[in-house]
């Protein structure tokens, strides 16, 4: 479940960063710094792509390992929390810098 959520976050970051998802209050990262303008929206999502993809890949690895060693699912949870935090920090900083 955590891996799927991270993959969904990655897809939405890529789409919003490329302008396929315009500024809105339903889909994407909805932090105040990203909702200030279309420029901030796109910059924040573009900056969030790398951490979202890295977190998705790590969570997937832990989830696959968890099939054989259930304790590894804890790693997927930790990666989810850390990855989402990393995404939010990177997105907010980039959106603030973009204005």
XYZ file of C-alpha atoms in Angstrom:
99
model
C 0.000 0.000 0.000
C 2.778 2.456 0.942
C 4.658 1.637 -2.248
C 1.554 2.233 -4.346
C 0.999 5.610 -2.696
C 4.600 6.621 -3.397
C 4.268 5.553 -7.033
C 1.076 7.612 -7.305
C 2.931 10.563 -5.783
C 5.743 10.105 -8.326
C 3.324 10.041 -11.252
C 1.493 13.147 -10.053
C 4.798 14.995 -9.536
C 5.955 14.183 -13.058
C 2.597 15.159 -14.578
C 2.277 18.417 -12.616
C 5.917 19.273 -13.197
C 5.420 18.963 -16.951
C 2.217 21.010 -16.885
C -0.185 18.120 -17.524
C -1.863 18.765 -14.175
C -2.524 22.486 -13.749
C -2.661 24.286 -10.418
C -5.663 22.898 -8.533
C -6.850 21.957 -5.063
C -7.573 18.274 -5.759
C -4.554 16.517 -7.309
C -0.879 17.039 -6.592
C 1.114 18.320 -3.651
C -1.111 20.876 -1.980
C 1.262 22.839 0.202
C 0.654 26.591 0.587
C 3.971 27.398 -1.095
C 2.986 25.415 -4.204
C -0.504 26.905 -4.412
C 0.754 30.507 -4.719
C 1.167 30.483 -8.495
C 1.394 28.253 -11.545
C 5.171 28.815 -11.590
C 5.534 27.707 -7.965
C 3.252 24.723 -8.649
C 5.375 23.476 -11.523
C 8.742 24.223 -9.860
C 7.734 22.459 -6.665
C 6.527 19.364 -8.475
C 9.590 19.241 -10.709
C 11.849 19.359 -7.648
C 9.829 16.598 -5.974
C 10.217 14.090 -8.811
C 13.623 12.711 -7.796
C 12.846 12.138 -4.101
C 9.467 10.636 -5.005
C 11.018 8.165 -7.460
C 13.859 7.248 -5.099
C 11.407 6.639 -2.249
C 9.144 4.597 -4.550
C 12.024 2.386 -5.638
C 13.252 1.834 -2.072
C 9.754 1.065 -0.823
C 9.317 -1.415 -3.659
C 12.548 -3.174 -2.685
C 11.444 -3.411 0.952
C 8.004 -4.648 -0.110
C 9.486 -7.407 -2.263
C 11.838 -8.443 0.534
C 8.822 -8.356 2.856
C 7.285 -11.202 0.868
C 10.013 -13.442 2.278
C 10.832 -11.637 5.526
C 7.724 -9.824 6.811
C 9.775 -7.601 9.122
C 11.075 -5.828 6.003
C 7.647 -4.209 5.586
C 8.685 -1.916 8.415
C 11.367 -0.626 6.056
C 8.692 0.248 3.490
C 6.820 2.234 6.146
C 9.966 4.077 7.203
C 10.792 4.839 3.558
C 7.237 6.097 3.024
C 7.409 8.537 5.938
C 10.923 9.688 5.076
C 10.176 9.893 1.359
C 7.022 11.956 1.751
C 8.856 14.289 4.127
C 11.727 14.642 1.645
C 9.264 15.311 -1.191
C 7.444 18.010 0.793
C 10.655 19.774 1.850
C 12.136 19.760 -1.679
C 8.853 20.870 -3.258
C 8.311 23.673 -0.765
C 11.858 25.017 -1.100
C 11.683 25.000 -4.898
C 8.251 26.627 -4.957
C 9.387 29.340 -2.555
C 12.474 30.028 -4.663
C 10.365 30.181 -7.830
C 8.050 32.751 -6.296
